[in-house]
Each structure stands twice: as C-alpha cells, then as structure tokens.
Amino acid sequence: MTNLLAKLKGLFRRRRQAPLTEAQEEKLFTDFQARYHDFRLLLAANNRALETMASLEAAAAGDRVFGMSFVRARCTALAASVYNMAKHLDSLAPAPYPALFQRFKDIQAQIDLALQKGRPPVDGQMVVELGQVDKLWADRVGGKMANLGEVVNRLGLPAPPGFVITAAACGRFFEHNQLQAEIDRRIQSATLERIDQLFALSSYLQQLIVGAEVPADLAQEVQAAYRRLEQRTRPGVTVSLRSSALGEDEAETSFAGQYRSQLNVRPEHILESFKEVVASKYTPQAMHYRYERGLRDSDIIMCVGCLAMVQAASGGVVYTQNPVDQMDREVRITSAWGLPKGVVDGDAPADLFVVSRGEPPQVVQRQIAHKGARFDCFPAEGVCRLEATGDQADQPSLSDSQALALAGLALKLEEHYGAPQDVEWALDHQGRLLILQTRYLRRVAPPKEAAAAQTPAGALAGGGAGVSPGVACGPVFWVKKDSDALRFPEGAVLAVDEPWPRWAALLGRAAALVAQKGTVAGHLATVAREYGLPAIFGLGAAAEALVDGQVVTVDADRAAVFPGRDEQILLRSRPKRALMKGSPVHQTLLGVLRFITPLNLLDPDSPEFAAASCQTLHDITRFCHEKSVQEMFAFGKEHHFPQRSSKQLFYEVPMQYWIINLDDGFKEEVSGRYVRLEDIACQPLLALWRGMVAVPWEGPPAMSGKGFASVLFQATANPALATPFKTAMANRNYFMISKSFLNLQSRFGFHFASVEAMAGERPAENYLSFSFVGGAADAERKSARARFIGDIIGELGFVVELRGDTLRARVEGRPAQDILRLLEVVGYLLMHTRQLDMIMADPASVQHYRQKIKSDLAALEAA
C-alpha cells in the first residue's frame, strides 16, 4: 500500500480545475492519504463487526453449544469494532457527529447490564437445620436439600437428620478468600471445549478452593450445628456431606453425579470435606455439563447438606416410571448390598425389582444379579469396598415386602410432586427405609426397535441394556484413565469399563457410549439420556470384541453393537437434542442481541438518519458506513472536482459501479461522467469483470416452499437486508483502482462483498483478499452458503476462514497472472452464488449447483 499511496498525488494534479502551489498540493495529498487510510480501517472494522454479529445471530438461531465466554468475547470484539468505526468516522469528518460516541456508550451500558445478570447476592443464615427446610427454601439451600426437607417436614417420610450449609455460607467463604474474581478470570481465558484446557482449569480451581480458609464465624456455626446433631443422634456420629447446588435437580438439569459427596466423615474433618464438596463445582464433568446445558457459572451456588451417616444394609435407586419407555409406568427398583454408591456410580452389579401400580401392588419382575462386592462404612471414617461373604452375593438385596414398601414411599413422592421421581434410598440394619434424595425423573421416548432376548445376528457385542435409546456410528475409543480422556476425539464411540460419572465430561464429544458394567439407574446413564446420546451398559465380556479405532454402529434400541457403518440401522437415528435452546446462556444472548442486531436506521435521506437516533450497535455500524462513504467522496466536491472524483462505469448501459482512479488505472484522461471498459488499464478490475460476465446468470434458483418461506420471513423480519429507498450512496458499488491495484466494496442483492487485490511485478507484494457476508435466508442457510463457497475457493489455494455466514479468504505471494486468474473466479462467484442460500437445505439442489459451478470454472480456466 505504501507504493500505491505514494502515487496518489496524480489524482490531484490531474483532477484540479485551478492550479495549486506545490505546498498546497502536498497538503491536499496528505489530507486525502489520511482520509483514505481511515476509510480503509473503517471498512475493515465494518467487516469485522458484521462478521461478529453474524456469529452471534447464528449461535442464537442454531443448536450448537456455546458458553458465556463465547458470548462475552464476541460482544467485546463487536464493541471494539464498532467503536473503531466511530473513531475513524470522527477522523474523516471531525465534529459533525458528537452524539455518536454517547449513543455507543449508552448502548454498551445496556449490553453490559444484560451480560451481568445472574443470581442476586444471597444473604441470610449460613447454617439451617433440615427440620426448618421445605421446597420453598430452594433458593437458599439448593434443590436437593429443599426436596429432602420437604420429604421430612411436609410428607413425614423417613430421612436422615442433619443440617444445611447454605448459599449464604458459600458466598461468605468465597468473599473471605476473594475467590470469585480469580475464578472468573481463569474461566474467561480458557477454551472449555478443549479437553486439555478443561482438565487443567478444573485442577487449578479445585486446588484454589480446597486451599482456601473457612472463615471463623462460618466454622463456629457449622461446629454448633454438628453438636446439636450429636444430641439428636449419638456422640461422635459420622456424617455424609452432599452437594445441593442452586440450579441442581431442576426439571431439565439433573447434574446427576457431577458433584462430589463425602461419606462417613468424622466431625474434625467436616470443614475440609465442606471445601471438597464446594470445589466439586469445578470438576471437569460439572464444568462440561454447565457448558453443554447453557448454564452460567454465576447460576450455580453450592450449598452442602450435612446428614447423619446411614449404615446401610442395602441401598439403590427407585424410578417411579421407566426412564427409557414413556409407555411403561411400573415402578423400577435397582438395589445392591451396602451403600447405594455402587448403584449410582454404575460400577456394581445390582438387582432389579419391578412393581406394578395395581391394587394391590405386586412385584411382577425380579432380576437378581451376582453381587460380588459391596460398599460399606469403615468403622473409623470413609468408605471401603468389601467382597461378599458366603452365599450373600446371589441373594436378593431386598425382600418382596421391602420392595413393595419402598415402591409405596416412592409413589407418595410422585403424587406429591406431580411428576415421575428418581429417588435414592437406603435400608439400615434395623430394617428402616430412608429417603436420601428425590428429584424429577426425565423420561425419553421408547426405543424404535425392541431389544432382542439374545444378541442379534451379525452383532459384535450384545447382551447389555440400552440405558439411553438411539443409534449412532463412529470409531471405538477406549477410555480407562484420565490421560485417555485427554485424547478422546470428536465423534468417537466412548467405550469404558465402569460408567463413572466423571466420564460425563466426554459425552458432548461422543457419538455413543458403551460400558462393560452399569445399569439404567447410574448417574452417567441419566446424563446420557439428557444429552440424547445412545448408550448401552452392562455388556460384560462381550465389550472386549470392540477394538480401538474400529468403526461400529451402536444400536442402543436393541442393545447391540454392529461392525462398520450400517446405513439401514442409521435410518432410525434421531436428531440430536438441542440442549442450548432456552438455557440461561441462550436467554442472555437473546437479551444482548436486542441491543445489537435490530436495524432502525433504514433511509439515509430521512431526517431520522442521525447519530442521536442509533438504538443498537447495528444502527451505529450502518450510520458509520453510510456517512464514511459520503465523507470520503465528498472530499472531491469540497476541492472543486465534483464530477471528476469518480466515474460511472458504462458497460452496454450505465452500471451501478463508480470508479475512483487513484493514479494510473485509466489508459488516458477520461472526460465526462462515464468510463468504459476499453478506457480502463487496471488489470485486477478487468480480470474480476471477465469473471462476472463470462457466464450469463440464470437468475434466482428455484426455491422450495420452505426456502421461500425462510426468505420471506427474513426479508420482513430483518429490514436490514434490503431497503426500498433510493439514495445517492445506498445502491452504489465503488472500485478504487490503479494499474495493479483494486479495492471493491459492493452490495449484491442481499449480501455484501469486499475484494482487494494487488497484481504487480513483484510477486512477494501481490495478494487477493475476498470477504463475503449476508443473504436473504435464515442463519443456517446463509452459513451453509458461506461453507459452500469456502469449499470451492479452498481447493484453489485460498486460506479460508468461516464464522457463521461470514467468509474471509486470502491468497498472497503469487505471480500477477495467478492473482488475475483467481480474480476471474471471484468475479464469477460474486455473480453466480447470489441467492444460493435459498436452496441450501435441499441436498439435490446443492449438488446440482456444485457441479454446474465446477463445470463453469473449468470452462473459464480453459478460456
């Protein structure tokens, strides 16, 4: 650009009507050079702003996962681009638009407020007795403990006694150690979709919390509450500390197994265990779960229930209805010897009892597993895994009468809450049934194919249970330790021995999940159903047939795994569940977009088209772009060469293209208002034009009903796409040229394009830059059109960057003839990809136009 700008003096020497002194000419040139520099920077900022807006709109409209870090980063980048546009416009036209920066400041304040919305600060008691709590306390003690208090205090059902360390206590703990600012900083700078960064961040944040100090006033209240618990139970009673986060156990988010429970804790270790549970907010699986479910970090405040430890003879989970078949309303009890830990963690065989809802209820099905081990409390502290003794391993862990009594308790909970329930329970050595927690049970549609009694013919593995229905295909990847998790690839079939809750951090990347052990009642099975991820548990030794890297088809409906990619089975695949829609992060993004994307400034000739009228960042972007064009090309008028500063292109008829000759872009001096192609010496412009006219455009593609409806909706809902107003600047496309240089800012129908190229004698200085954004259809079709173009030019050597419906491509360091050849391609694409976004949802039409374009480009190359 330096060499090009050095030639600009010719523009003034040859365009002036009155002679200038050398000093006046030098000043005029310097002024224009500065203006042109600001104009180019403003256009670059405009392209970045449009690109960022497109990425935010695409996120809001699509089903892809994004977190608050994405929203904040994009909003920050957009604000920087729009501010730079205003700054460069201010340089182009000092003083005329003083209201612009105030409007930017006001709009940015509204965006900042929308981004900061979250849970209000929690105050009040730091420790409360469980006997005080019911479901109305959910915003202070979390859903888990609020429900348990409801069980005890409203329904009179049995549960362990205890107390709750509240959200106010967690807030006090964080404030005392000034933890939140550091946590926010670390999360903001991390890329949570990268497994290595997720694990590293998790480790750092958990260590930060565990190493922090519990404030003295909180410690005193916890110790006093424990002494009261001793008085109600027995001296030295051990306790279990269970997470109860605000936002946990709601209808759409179970957080099953994502947080830590500390079992059989002695009194002197309660405060350390409290910190361990609070720190589990930042386990990899919990952070990934929040990211996938669109939950802000600020939405989750950890409370901790501290309950008298149950010395369980047996324990497990009750589902009041079948979670994988909405037609089956029978009660299903999963049970094992000892603590329920083995059942919920998914690493222990368990019995299944199915109880009918009739009068009287009956046990209609029993499946008694070989339970070779059990989890029990150590006499001193903690939990141990013990081998079963004698013939206990093959004995049922519940009697029929106990199963019927437990089903009765669970159905009372379902009736009270008016929805199916997922209940964790324990049976103590005195024969008392105790409720440990209850939450909403999410159910899924029944499998499209019934599971066979035996492994289907041709299957690699079978014999397990489909714990989450569906079918999927991908390469097998075994994960047996955390280092394996760091290498887990996108779209693989996750294969594990034990379906531990911590593997939930990989479910967003997996195509399907298979496990040697586990049951439908495990926490990982619950999360798989939430994600809509096909999953088979309990494959046993059959899972050994699955080899790393082998492509398989997982049919969870029939609980079988088949070799290779079976297209017949995959016809039953279901669309992936949209986890982001309606989530807090999604709602935040929608709130932010109110101040970003609507376009209110439509008519540049209207008195309302003013800086003070800008209501959104899009308004400011439009205002700056329109006024910059006016200011830039009014420069000639101010210096007495109004008709000579630009020439309208005449090609058979006058075209909507105006050409600014920076130096030697014309073969000779052109008088009058028009310039013809034969007068132009700019090789890049001529090459681009050859591509534009080489193949006649056939007109808009034929649209389906859905495609037409999409375009009609976008055109009516988003007036930014087109304006009926005819203005001096709105419909003009400007070329700035010299013999070897081209800069084009152009609007083709519903989309914008920018082309800049240098094709001179020195290959090292040559380049071609091409950007493209917009369209008339919805965000998904526009993005698909951008990918379509990117695929084509990517094969030609362009470095392509795609974000939403924005494409940016560049090639550099090529001989001039290569740049000119590629400019012909770009010219062709500018004309022939118009309105292709309308048909991007029709694979047959996409394939037709792909073949046509390839054929046309081949003919263009031959010519």
Short mmCIF file of N, CA, C and O in Angstrom, two decimals, residues 521-599:
data_model
loop_
_atom_site.label_atom_id
_atom_site.label_comp_id
_atom_site.label_asym_id
_atom_site.label_seq_id
_atom_site.Cartn_x
_atom_site.Cartn_y
_atom_site.Cartn_z
N ALA A 521 -29.88 -47.18 36.15
CA ALA A 521 -30.03 -46.27 37.28
C ALA A 521 -28.78 -45.46 37.58
O ALA A 521 -28.79 -44.62 38.47
N GLY A 522 -27.68 -45.68 36.87
CA GLY A 522 -26.44 -44.96 37.15
C GLY A 522 -26.52 -43.50 36.74
O GLY A 522 -27.28 -43.10 35.86
N HIS A 523 -25.70 -42.68 37.40
CA HIS A 523 -25.69 -41.24 37.10
C HIS A 523 -25.30 -40.97 35.65
O HIS A 523 -25.86 -40.08 35.00
N LEU A 524 -24.32 -41.71 35.12
CA LEU A 524 -23.89 -41.46 33.75
C LEU A 524 -25.00 -41.81 32.76
O LEU A 524 -25.15 -41.15 31.72
N ALA A 525 -25.81 -42.81 33.07
CA ALA A 525 -26.95 -43.14 32.22
C ALA A 525 -27.95 -42.00 32.21
O ALA A 525 -28.52 -41.66 31.16
N THR A 526 -28.16 -41.37 33.36
CA THR A 526 -29.09 -40.23 33.44
C THR A 526 -28.62 -39.09 32.55
O THR A 526 -29.41 -38.49 31.80
N VAL A 527 -27.32 -38.77 32.61
CA VAL A 527 -26.80 -37.67 31.80
C VAL A 527 -26.86 -38.03 30.32
O VAL A 527 -27.17 -37.17 29.48
N ALA A 528 -26.58 -39.28 29.96
CA ALA A 528 -26.67 -39.70 28.56
C ALA A 528 -28.08 -39.49 28.03
O ALA A 528 -28.27 -39.04 26.89
N ARG A 529 -29.10 -39.80 28.83
CA ARG A 529 -30.48 -39.59 28.39
C ARG A 529 -30.77 -38.10 28.21
O ARG A 529 -31.49 -37.69 27.29
N GLU A 530 -30.24 -37.27 29.11
CA GLU A 530 -30.43 -35.82 28.96
C GLU A 530 -29.84 -35.34 27.64
O GLU A 530 -30.41 -34.47 26.97
N TYR A 531 -28.67 -35.86 27.28
CA TYR A 531 -28.00 -35.43 26.05
C TYR A 531 -28.61 -36.07 24.80
O TYR A 531 -28.29 -35.66 23.69
N GLY A 532 -29.47 -37.08 24.98
CA GLY A 532 -29.97 -37.81 23.83
C GLY A 532 -28.90 -38.65 23.17
O GLY A 532 -28.91 -38.86 21.95
N LEU A 533 -27.96 -39.17 23.97
CA LEU A 533 -26.82 -39.93 23.46
C LEU A 533 -27.10 -41.42 23.55
O LEU A 533 -27.36 -41.94 24.65
N PRO A 534 -27.07 -42.16 22.45
CA PRO A 534 -27.29 -43.61 22.52
C PRO A 534 -26.27 -44.26 23.46
O PRO A 534 -25.07 -43.99 23.36
N ALA A 535 -26.76 -45.13 24.37
CA ALA A 535 -25.86 -45.73 25.36
C ALA A 535 -26.31 -47.14 25.71
O ALA A 535 -27.51 -47.39 25.89
N ILE A 536 -25.33 -48.04 25.81
CA ILE A 536 -25.57 -49.43 26.22
C ILE A 536 -24.64 -49.72 27.39
O ILE A 536 -23.43 -49.53 27.29
N PHE A 537 -25.20 -50.20 28.50
CA PHE A 537 -24.41 -50.58 29.68
C PHE A 537 -24.54 -52.09 29.91
O PHE A 537 -25.48 -52.74 29.44
N GLY A 538 -23.61 -52.61 30.70
CA GLY A 538 -23.68 -54.00 31.12
C GLY A 538 -23.36 -55.00 30.03
O GLY A 538 -23.86 -56.12 30.04
N LEU A 539 -22.47 -54.63 29.08
CA LEU A 539 -22.11 -55.55 28.01
C LEU A 539 -21.25 -56.71 28.50
O LEU A 539 -21.17 -57.75 27.85
N GLY A 540 -20.58 -56.52 29.63
CA GLY A 540 -19.74 -57.58 30.18
C GLY A 540 -18.59 -57.94 29.26
O GLY A 540 -18.01 -57.09 28.58
N ALA A 541 -18.26 -59.23 29.22
CA ALA A 541 -17.12 -59.69 28.42
C ALA A 541 -17.31 -59.44 26.93
O ALA A 541 -16.34 -59.36 26.17
N ALA A 542 -18.58 -59.24 26.48
CA ALA A 542 -18.83 -59.01 25.06
C ALA A 542 -18.17 -57.71 24.59
O ALA A 542 -17.86 -57.56 23.40
N ALA A 543 -17.96 -56.76 25.52
CA ALA A 543 -17.35 -55.48 25.14
C ALA A 543 -15.92 -55.65 24.67
O ALA A 543 -15.38 -54.77 23.97
N GLU A 544 -15.27 -56.76 25.03
CA GLU A 544 -13.89 -56.97 24.63
C GLU A 544 -13.75 -57.13 23.11
O GLU A 544 -12.64 -57.01 22.57
N ALA A 545 -14.86 -57.39 22.43
CA ALA A 545 -14.82 -57.52 20.97
C ALA A 545 -14.66 -56.17 20.28
O ALA A 545 -14.37 -56.11 19.07
N LEU A 546 -14.84 -55.09 21.03
CA LEU A 546 -14.73 -53.75 20.45
C LEU A 546 -13.29 -53.30 20.52
O LEU A 546 -12.71 -53.20 21.61
N VAL A 547 -12.70 -53.00 19.37
CA VAL A 547 -11.28 -52.69 19.27
C VAL A 547 -11.10 -51.20 18.98
O VAL A 547 -11.84 -50.62 18.18
N ASP A 548 -10.11 -50.59 19.64
CA ASP A 548 -9.81 -49.18 19.40
C ASP A 548 -9.67 -48.88 17.91
O ASP A 548 -8.96 -49.57 17.19
N GLY A 549 -10.35 -47.82 17.47
CA GLY A 549 -10.26 -47.38 16.08
C GLY A 549 -11.22 -48.06 15.14
O GLY A 549 -11.41 -47.61 14.00
N GLN A 550 -11.85 -49.15 15.58
CA GLN A 550 -12.78 -49.88 14.72
C GLN A 550 -14.09 -49.09 14.59
O GLN A 550 -14.69 -48.67 15.57
N VAL A 551 -14.55 -48.88 13.37
CA VAL A 551 -15.83 -48.19 13.14
C VAL A 551 -16.97 -49.16 13.44
O VAL A 551 -16.99 -50.28 12.91
N VAL A 552 -17.90 -48.74 14.28
CA VAL A 552 -19.02 -49.59 14.65
C VAL A 552 -20.31 -48.77 14.59
O VAL A 552 -20.29 -47.54 14.62
N THR A 553 -21.42 -49.47 14.52
CA THR A 553 -22.75 -48.86 14.63
C THR A 553 -23.37 -49.32 15.94
O THR A 553 -23.55 -50.52 16.16
N VAL A 554 -23.67 -48.36 16.80
CA VAL A 554 -24.26 -48.66 18.11
C VAL A 554 -25.78 -48.55 17.99
O VAL A 554 -26.30 -47.49 17.62
N ASP A 555 -26.47 -49.66 18.27
CA ASP A 555 -27.93 -49.69 18.25
C ASP A 555 -28.42 -49.88 19.68
O ASP A 555 -28.61 -51.00 20.15
N ALA A 556 -28.57 -48.76 20.40
CA ALA A 556 -28.99 -48.85 21.80
C ALA A 556 -30.44 -49.29 21.92
O ALA A 556 -30.84 -49.80 22.98
N ASP A 557 -31.25 -49.12 20.87
CA ASP A 557 -32.63 -49.60 20.91
C ASP A 557 -32.66 -51.11 21.09
O ASP A 557 -33.51 -51.64 21.81
N ARG A 558 -31.73 -51.80 20.43
CA ARG A 558 -31.68 -53.27 20.54
C ARG A 558 -30.53 -53.74 21.41
O ARG A 558 -30.26 -54.94 21.48
N ALA A 559 -29.84 -52.79 22.07
CA ALA A 559 -28.73 -53.11 22.97
C ALA A 559 -27.68 -53.98 22.29
O ALA A 559 -27.24 -55.00 22.83
N ALA A 560 -27.26 -53.55 21.09
CA ALA A 560 -26.28 -54.32 20.34
C ALA A 560 -25.36 -53.38 19.56
O ALA A 560 -25.74 -52.26 19.21
N VAL A 561 -24.13 -53.86 19.30
CA VAL A 561 -23.13 -53.10 18.54
C VAL A 561 -22.76 -53.90 17.31
O VAL A 561 -22.43 -55.09 17.41
N PHE A 562 -22.82 -53.25 16.13
CA PHE A 562 -22.57 -53.93 14.86
C PHE A 562 -21.29 -53.41 14.22
O PHE A 562 -20.93 -52.24 14.40
N PRO A 563 -20.60 -54.25 13.45
CA PRO A 563 -19.36 -53.80 12.80
C PRO A 563 -19.64 -52.84 11.66
O PRO A 563 -20.66 -52.95 10.97
N GLY A 564 -18.72 -51.88 11.44
CA GLY A 564 -18.82 -50.97 10.31
C GLY A 564 -19.96 -49.98 10.44
O GLY A 564 -20.59 -49.83 11.49
N ARG A 565 -20.24 -49.33 9.33
CA ARG A 565 -21.32 -48.34 9.27
C ARG A 565 -22.53 -49.00 8.62
O ARG A 565 -22.50 -49.31 7.42
N ASP A 566 -23.58 -49.22 9.39
CA ASP A 566 -24.78 -49.89 8.89
C ASP A 566 -25.84 -48.84 8.58
O ASP A 566 -26.52 -48.32 9.47
N GLU A 567 -25.97 -48.49 7.29
CA GLU A 567 -26.88 -47.42 6.89
C GLU A 567 -28.33 -47.77 7.19
O GLU A 567 -29.14 -46.88 7.46
N GLN A 568 -28.67 -49.04 7.14
CA GLN A 568 -30.05 -49.44 7.42
C GLN A 568 -30.42 -49.13 8.86
O GLN A 568 -31.51 -48.61 9.15
N ILE A 569 -29.51 -49.42 9.78
CA ILE A 569 -29.76 -49.11 11.19
C ILE A 569 -29.80 -47.61 11.40
O ILE A 569 -30.66 -47.08 12.13
N LEU A 570 -28.91 -46.89 10.73
CA LEU A 570 -28.80 -45.44 10.94
C LEU A 570 -30.00 -44.68 10.40
O LEU A 570 -30.16 -43.49 10.72
N LEU A 571 -30.85 -45.34 9.62
CA LEU A 571 -32.10 -44.69 9.19
C LEU A 571 -32.98 -44.36 10.38
O LEU A 571 -33.84 -43.48 10.31
N ARG A 572 -32.77 -45.07 11.51
CA ARG A 572 -33.56 -44.82 12.72
C ARG A 572 -32.95 -43.75 13.62
O ARG A 572 -33.41 -43.54 14.75
N SER A 573 -31.90 -43.09 13.15
CA SER A 573 -31.24 -42.09 14.01
C SER A 573 -32.19 -40.92 14.27
O SER A 573 -33.05 -40.57 13.45
N ARG A 574 -32.05 -40.32 15.44
CA ARG A 574 -32.89 -39.19 15.85
C ARG A 574 -32.06 -37.92 15.83
O ARG A 574 -30.86 -37.96 16.05
N PRO A 575 -32.70 -36.79 15.57
CA PRO A 575 -31.94 -35.53 15.63
C PRO A 575 -31.42 -35.30 17.04
O PRO A 575 -32.09 -35.63 18.03
N LYS A 576 -30.22 -34.75 17.13
CA LYS A 576 -29.61 -34.51 18.43
C LYS A 576 -30.41 -33.46 19.19
O LYS A 576 -30.85 -32.46 18.62
N ARG A 577 -30.60 -33.70 20.47
CA ARG A 577 -31.41 -32.80 21.27
C ARG A 577 -30.73 -31.43 21.38
O ARG A 577 -29.52 -31.33 21.60
N ALA A 578 -31.52 -30.38 21.21
CA ALA A 578 -31.00 -29.02 21.31
C ALA A 578 -30.93 -28.63 22.79
O ALA A 578 -31.91 -28.19 23.37
N LEU A 579 -29.75 -28.82 23.39
CA LEU A 579 -29.59 -28.55 24.81
C LEU A 579 -29.52 -27.06 25.11
O LEU A 579 -29.81 -26.63 26.23
N MET A 580 -29.10 -26.26 24.12
CA MET A 580 -28.84 -24.85 24.39
C MET A 580 -30.11 -24.01 24.40
O MET A 580 -30.21 -23.04 25.14
N LYS A 581 -31.09 -24.37 23.56
CA LYS A 581 -32.29 -23.56 23.43
C LYS A 581 -32.98 -23.41 24.79
O LYS A 581 -33.24 -24.38 25.49
N GLY A 582 -33.29 -22.16 25.15
CA GLY A 582 -33.99 -21.88 26.39
C GLY A 582 -33.13 -21.86 27.62
O GLY A 582 -33.62 -21.56 28.72
N SER A 583 -31.83 -22.15 27.48
CA SER A 583 -30.93 -22.18 28.64
C SER A 583 -30.62 -20.75 29.10
O SER A 583 -30.85 -19.78 28.38
N PRO A 584 -30.10 -20.59 30.32
CA PRO A 584 -29.75 -19.24 30.77
C PRO A 584 -28.77 -18.52 29.87
O PRO A 584 -28.91 -17.31 29.63
N VAL A 585 -27.77 -19.23 29.34
CA VAL A 585 -26.82 -18.57 28.43
C VAL A 585 -27.53 -18.15 27.15
O VAL A 585 -27.32 -17.05 26.63
N HIS A 586 -28.39 -19.02 26.63
CA HIS A 586 -29.15 -18.67 25.42
C HIS A 586 -30.05 -17.47 25.68
O HIS A 586 -30.15 -16.55 24.83
N GLN A 587 -30.72 -17.44 26.83
CA GLN A 587 -31.57 -16.30 27.16
C GLN A 587 -30.75 -15.02 27.30
O GLN A 587 -31.18 -13.94 26.90
N THR A 588 -29.55 -15.14 27.88
CA THR A 588 -28.67 -13.97 27.98
C THR A 588 -28.31 -13.46 26.59
O THR A 588 -28.34 -12.25 26.34
N LEU A 589 -27.96 -14.37 25.69
CA LEU A 589 -27.61 -13.97 24.33
C LEU A 589 -28.78 -13.27 23.65
O LEU A 589 -28.61 -12.24 22.99
N LEU A 590 -29.98 -13.82 23.79
CA LEU A 590 -31.15 -13.17 23.19
C LEU A 590 -31.35 -11.77 23.76
O LEU A 590 -31.71 -10.83 23.04
N GLY A 591 -31.12 -11.64 25.09
CA GLY A 591 -31.25 -10.32 25.70
C GLY A 591 -30.22 -9.34 25.17
O GLY A 591 -30.53 -8.16 24.93
N VAL A 592 -29.00 -9.81 24.97
CA VAL A 592 -27.93 -8.95 24.45
C VAL A 592 -28.22 -8.53 23.01
O VAL A 592 -27.99 -7.38 22.62
N LEU A 593 -28.73 -9.47 22.21
CA LEU A 593 -28.97 -9.18 20.80
C LEU A 593 -30.00 -8.07 20.59
O LEU A 593 -30.02 -7.43 19.54
N ARG A 594 -30.85 -7.83 21.58
CA ARG A 594 -31.82 -6.72 21.47
C ARG A 594 -31.12 -5.38 21.28
O ARG A 594 -31.67 -4.46 20.67
N PHE A 595 -29.89 -5.29 21.79
CA PHE A 595 -29.14 -4.03 21.69
C PHE A 595 -28.06 -4.09 20.61
O PHE A 595 -27.25 -3.18 20.50
N ILE A 596 -28.06 -5.18 19.85
CA ILE A 596 -27.01 -5.36 18.83
C ILE A 596 -27.56 -5.39 17.43
O ILE A 596 -27.17 -4.59 16.58
N THR A 597 -28.48 -6.32 17.12
CA THR A 597 -28.78 -6.62 15.72
C THR A 597 -29.94 -5.87 15.08
O THR A 597 -29.92 -5.69 13.85
N PRO A 598 -30.99 -5.45 15.78
CA PRO A 598 -32.06 -4.75 15.07
C PRO A 598 -31.53 -3.51 14.35
O PRO A 598 -30.66 -2.80 14.87
N LEU A 599 -32.05 -3.27 13.16
CA LEU A 599 -31.64 -2.11 12.38
C LEU A 599 -32.82 -1.16 12.26
O LEU A 599 -33.86 -1.51 11.69
#
